[in-house]
Amino acid sequence: MLIEEWMIAYPEASILIIAFLVTLVMTLVTKKFTDQNRMKELKKIQKACQIKIKDAKGDMQKQAKINQEVMACTMELMKHSFKPMLITMIPIILLFSWVSGVYTTVLKGWFWWYFGGAIVSSIALRKVLDVA
C-alpha cells in the first residue's frame, strides 16, 4: 500500500500530518454539532465566576453559591461537547488501531508525536475556525 510505505519512510512527518487531519475533522464536527454562541456564552460566564470567586475570598457562602453556578456551566458545556465526541469516537479508535500497527516497529514514541501534533493543531485550528 502506497500510504503505508510513505508512513514508514517518513514516520515523524506522517504522524504529524495524521494528527493535523484528525484534529481538523474533530474540530469541524464540533463546530457543526454544537451551538457555538451558547458555548462562548458559557465560557464567558465561567471566566466571570472565577473573578467573582477571587473577589469573594473569605466569604465561604458566597464562594459556594458561585461554585454552584460554575458547576452548572461546566455540566452544560459537557452536554454540548458529548455529541461530537460520540460521532468521532469509533472512527478515531479504528484509526488508532491501524496507526499503532504501522508505527509500533518504526517509531516507538509515535503516540507522543501524535499527541504533540494534535495539541498544537487543536489550538491553531480552534482559533482559525473560531470554535469555542
PDB file of C-alpha atoms in Angstrom:
ATOM      1  CA  MET A   1       0.000   0.000   0.000  1.00  0.00           C
ATOM      2  CA  LEU A   2       1.410   3.375  -1.028  1.00  0.00           C
ATOM      3  CA  ILE A   3       0.229   5.288   2.057  1.00  0.00           C
ATOM      4  CA  GLU A   4       1.759   2.802   4.494  1.00  0.00           C
ATOM      5  CA  GLU A   5       5.063   2.869   2.596  1.00  0.00           C
ATOM      6  CA  TRP A   6       5.153   6.659   2.866  1.00  0.00           C
ATOM      7  CA  MET A   7       4.240   6.460   6.569  1.00  0.00           C
ATOM      8  CA  ILE A   8       7.121   4.054   7.200  1.00  0.00           C
ATOM      9  CA  ALA A   9       9.575   6.106   5.120  1.00  0.00           C
ATOM     10  CA  TYR A  10       8.714   9.398   6.894  1.00  0.00           C
ATOM     11  CA  PRO A  11       7.247   8.413  10.270  1.00  0.00           C
ATOM     12  CA  GLU A  12       7.559  11.746  12.120  1.00  0.00           C
ATOM     13  CA  ALA A  13       6.137  13.859   9.292  1.00  0.00           C
ATOM     14  CA  SER A  14       3.340  11.413   8.547  1.00  0.00           C
ATOM     15  CA  ILE A  15       2.201  11.140  12.180  1.00  0.00           C
ATOM     16  CA  LEU A  16       2.116  14.945  12.434  1.00  0.00           C
ATOM     17  CA  ILE A  17       0.034  15.111   9.242  1.00  0.00           C
ATOM     18  CA  ILE A  18      -2.321  12.446  10.602  1.00  0.00           C
ATOM     19  CA  ALA A  19      -2.612  14.370  13.879  1.00  0.00           C
ATOM     20  CA  PHE A  20      -3.456  17.561  11.978  1.00  0.00           C
ATOM     21  CA  LEU A  21      -6.052  15.861   9.761  1.00  0.00           C
ATOM     22  CA  VAL A  22      -7.744  14.062  12.665  1.00  0.00           C
ATOM     23  CA  THR A  23      -7.817  17.285  14.677  1.00  0.00           C
ATOM     24  CA  LEU A  24      -9.237  19.168  11.688  1.00  0.00           C
ATOM     25  CA  VAL A  25     -12.057  16.647  11.283  1.00  0.00           C
ATOM     26  CA  MET A  26     -12.816  16.666  15.015  1.00  0.00           C
ATOM     27  CA  THR A  27     -12.831  20.473  15.102  1.00  0.00           C
ATOM     28  CA  LEU A  28     -15.180  20.687  12.110  1.00  0.00           C
ATOM     29  CA  VAL A  29     -17.536  18.109  13.642  1.00  0.00           C
ATOM     30  CA  THR A  30     -17.509  20.051  16.911  1.00  0.00           C
ATOM     31  CA  LYS A  31     -18.272  23.297  15.105  1.00  0.00           C
ATOM     32  CA  LYS A  32     -21.127  21.715  13.129  1.00  0.00           C
ATOM     33  CA  PHE A  33     -22.813  19.877  16.013  1.00  0.00           C
ATOM     34  CA  THR A  34     -22.532  22.424  18.829  1.00  0.00           C
ATOM     35  CA  ASP A  35     -24.209  25.762  19.440  1.00  0.00           C
ATOM     36  CA  GLN A  36     -21.084  27.916  19.246  1.00  0.00           C
ATOM     37  CA  ASN A  37     -22.796  31.048  20.561  1.00  0.00           C
ATOM     38  CA  ARG A  38     -24.024  29.231  23.669  1.00  0.00           C
ATOM     39  CA  MET A  39     -20.605  27.623  24.217  1.00  0.00           C
ATOM     40  CA  LYS A  40     -18.892  31.033  24.065  1.00  0.00           C
ATOM     41  CA  GLU A  41     -21.502  32.479  26.416  1.00  0.00           C
ATOM     42  CA  LEU A  42     -20.922  29.672  28.928  1.00  0.00           C
ATOM     43  CA  LYS A  43     -17.158  30.188  28.809  1.00  0.00           C
ATOM     44  CA  LYS A  44     -17.642  33.916  29.483  1.00  0.00           C
ATOM     45  CA  ILE A  45     -19.853  33.066  32.456  1.00  0.00           C
ATOM     46  CA  GLN A  46     -17.157  30.724  33.792  1.00  0.00           C
ATOM     47  CA  LYS A  47     -14.491  33.431  33.496  1.00  0.00           C
ATOM     48  CA  ALA A  48     -16.743  35.927  35.271  1.00  0.00           C
ATOM     49  CA  CYS A  49     -17.352  33.389  38.034  1.00  0.00           C
ATOM     50  CA  GLN A  50     -13.614  32.871  38.503  1.00  0.00           C
ATOM     51  CA  ILE A  51     -13.229  36.612  39.059  1.00  0.00           C
ATOM     52  CA  LYS A  52     -16.179  36.609  41.489  1.00  0.00           C
ATOM     53  CA  ILE A  53     -14.599  33.751  43.451  1.00  0.00           C
ATOM     54  CA  LYS A  54     -11.342  35.692  43.788  1.00  0.00           C
ATOM     55  CA  ASP A  55     -13.278  38.754  44.950  1.00  0.00           C
ATOM     56  CA  ALA A  56     -15.251  36.688  47.476  1.00  0.00           C
ATOM     57  CA  LYS A  57     -12.181  35.391  49.310  1.00  0.00           C
ATOM     58  CA  GLY A  58     -13.081  34.614  52.894  1.00  0.00           C
ATOM     59  CA  ASP A  59     -16.864  34.548  52.298  1.00  0.00           C
ATOM     60  CA  MET A  60     -17.470  30.812  52.083  1.00  0.00           C
ATOM     61  CA  GLN A  61     -21.227  31.087  51.451  1.00  0.00           C
ATOM     62  CA  LYS A  62     -20.720  33.420  48.503  1.00  0.00           C
ATOM     63  CA  GLN A  63     -17.980  31.174  47.109  1.00  0.00           C
ATOM     64  CA  ALA A  64     -20.215  28.103  47.448  1.00  0.00           C
ATOM     65  CA  LYS A  65     -23.019  29.862  45.550  1.00  0.00           C
ATOM     66  CA  ILE A  66     -20.620  30.903  42.773  1.00  0.00           C
ATOM     67  CA  ASN A  67     -19.194  27.360  42.630  1.00  0.00           C
ATOM     68  CA  GLN A  68     -22.714  26.023  42.030  1.00  0.00           C
ATOM     69  CA  GLU A  69     -23.038  28.393  39.068  1.00  0.00           C
ATOM     70  CA  VAL A  70     -19.660  27.214  37.745  1.00  0.00           C
ATOM     71  CA  MET A  71     -20.739  23.579  38.075  1.00  0.00           C
ATOM     72  CA  ALA A  72     -23.970  24.259  36.163  1.00  0.00           C
ATOM     73  CA  CYS A  73     -21.972  25.906  33.346  1.00  0.00           C
ATOM     74  CA  THR A  74     -19.487  23.041  33.290  1.00  0.00           C
ATOM     75  CA  MET A  75     -22.259  20.450  33.073  1.00  0.00           C
ATOM     76  CA  GLU A  76     -23.894  22.298  30.176  1.00  0.00           C
ATOM     77  CA  LEU A  77     -20.548  22.596  28.368  1.00  0.00           C
ATOM     78  CA  MET A  78     -20.026  18.852  28.785  1.00  0.00           C
ATOM     79  CA  LYS A  79     -23.525  18.162  27.467  1.00  0.00           C
ATOM     80  CA  HIS A  80     -22.827  20.225  24.345  1.00  0.00           C
ATOM     81  CA  SER A  81     -19.479  18.534  23.680  1.00  0.00           C
ATOM     82  CA  PHE A  82     -20.822  14.992  24.156  1.00  0.00           C
ATOM     83  CA  LYS A  83     -22.484  14.656  20.715  1.00  0.00           C
ATOM     84  CA  PRO A  84     -19.343  15.476  18.673  1.00  0.00           C
ATOM     85  CA  MET A  85     -17.375  13.080  20.869  1.00  0.00           C
ATOM     86  CA  LEU A  86     -19.805  10.246  20.129  1.00  0.00           C
ATOM     87  CA  ILE A  87     -19.658  10.961  16.392  1.00  0.00           C
ATOM     88  CA  THR A  88     -15.851  10.874  16.235  1.00  0.00           C
ATOM     89  CA  MET A  89     -15.062   8.203  18.846  1.00  0.00           C
ATOM     90  CA  ILE A  90     -15.409   4.983  16.792  1.00  0.00           C
ATOM     91  CA  PRO A  91     -13.563   6.275  13.699  1.00  0.00           C
ATOM     92  CA  ILE A  92     -10.744   7.535  15.960  1.00  0.00           C
ATOM     93  CA  ILE A  93     -10.474   4.154  17.710  1.00  0.00           C
ATOM     94  CA  LEU A  94     -10.264   2.376  14.343  1.00  0.00           C
ATOM     95  CA  LEU A  95      -7.680   4.865  13.078  1.00  0.00           C
ATOM     96  CA  PHE A  96      -5.553   4.459  16.217  1.00  0.00           C
ATOM     97  CA  SER A  97      -5.541   0.674  15.913  1.00  0.00           C
ATOM     98  CA  TRP A  98      -4.354   0.923  12.291  1.00  0.00           C
ATOM     99  CA  VAL A  99      -1.786   3.650  13.042  1.00  0.00           C
ATOM    100  CA  SER A 100      -0.350   1.754  16.008  1.00  0.00           C
ATOM    101  CA  GLY A 101       0.089  -1.299  13.785  1.00  0.00           C
ATOM    102  CA  VAL A 102       2.097   0.753  11.290  1.00  0.00           C
ATOM    103  CA  TYR A 103       4.195   2.791  13.737  1.00  0.00           C
ATOM    104  CA  THR A 104       4.908   0.363  16.582  1.00  0.00           C
ATOM    105  CA  THR A 105       8.010  -1.028  14.882  1.00  0.00           C
ATOM    106  CA  VAL A 106       9.107   2.136  13.051  1.00  0.00           C
ATOM    107  CA  LEU A 107       8.561   4.901  15.618  1.00  0.00           C
ATOM    108  CA  LYS A 108       8.461   3.769  19.253  1.00  0.00           C
ATOM    109  CA  GLY A 109       7.215   7.117  20.591  1.00  0.00           C
ATOM    110  CA  TRP A 110       4.596   7.599  17.858  1.00  0.00           C
ATOM    111  CA  PHE A 111       1.858   8.389  20.352  1.00  0.00           C
ATOM    112  CA  TRP A 112       3.815  11.335  21.795  1.00  0.00           C
ATOM    113  CA  TRP A 113       4.431  12.685  18.301  1.00  0.00           C
ATOM    114  CA  TYR A 114       0.698  12.382  17.640  1.00  0.00           C
ATOM    115  CA  PHE A 115      -0.220  13.932  20.995  1.00  0.00           C
ATOM    116  CA  GLY A 116       2.066  16.937  20.497  1.00  0.00           C
ATOM    117  CA  GLY A 117       0.896  17.479  16.932  1.00  0.00           C
ATOM    118  CA  ALA A 118      -2.748  17.193  17.940  1.00  0.00           C
ATOM    119  CA  ILE A 119      -2.414  19.739  20.756  1.00  0.00           C
ATOM    120  CA  VAL A 120      -0.688  22.305  18.557  1.00  0.00           C
ATOM    121  CA  SER A 121      -3.148  21.660  15.716  1.00  0.00           C
ATOM    122  CA  SER A 122      -6.129  21.955  18.037  1.00  0.00           C
ATOM    123  CA  ILE A 123      -5.015  25.302  19.433  1.00  0.00           C
ATOM    124  CA  ALA A 124      -4.356  26.689  15.956  1.00  0.00           C
ATOM    125  CA  LEU A 125      -7.496  25.291  14.311  1.00  0.00           C
ATOM    126  CA  ARG A 126      -9.821  26.437  17.106  1.00  0.00           C
ATOM    127  CA  LYS A 127      -8.501  29.982  16.715  1.00  0.00           C
ATOM    128  CA  VAL A 128      -8.601  29.961  12.906  1.00  0.00           C
ATOM    129  CA  LEU A 129     -12.045  28.325  12.666  1.00  0.00           C
ATOM    130  CA  ASP A 130     -13.431  30.279  15.670  1.00  0.00           C
ATOM    131  CA  VAL A 131     -14.576  27.219  17.600  1.00  0.00           C
ATOM    132  CA  ALA A 132     -15.476  27.596  21.275  1.00  0.00           C
TER     133      ALA A 132
END
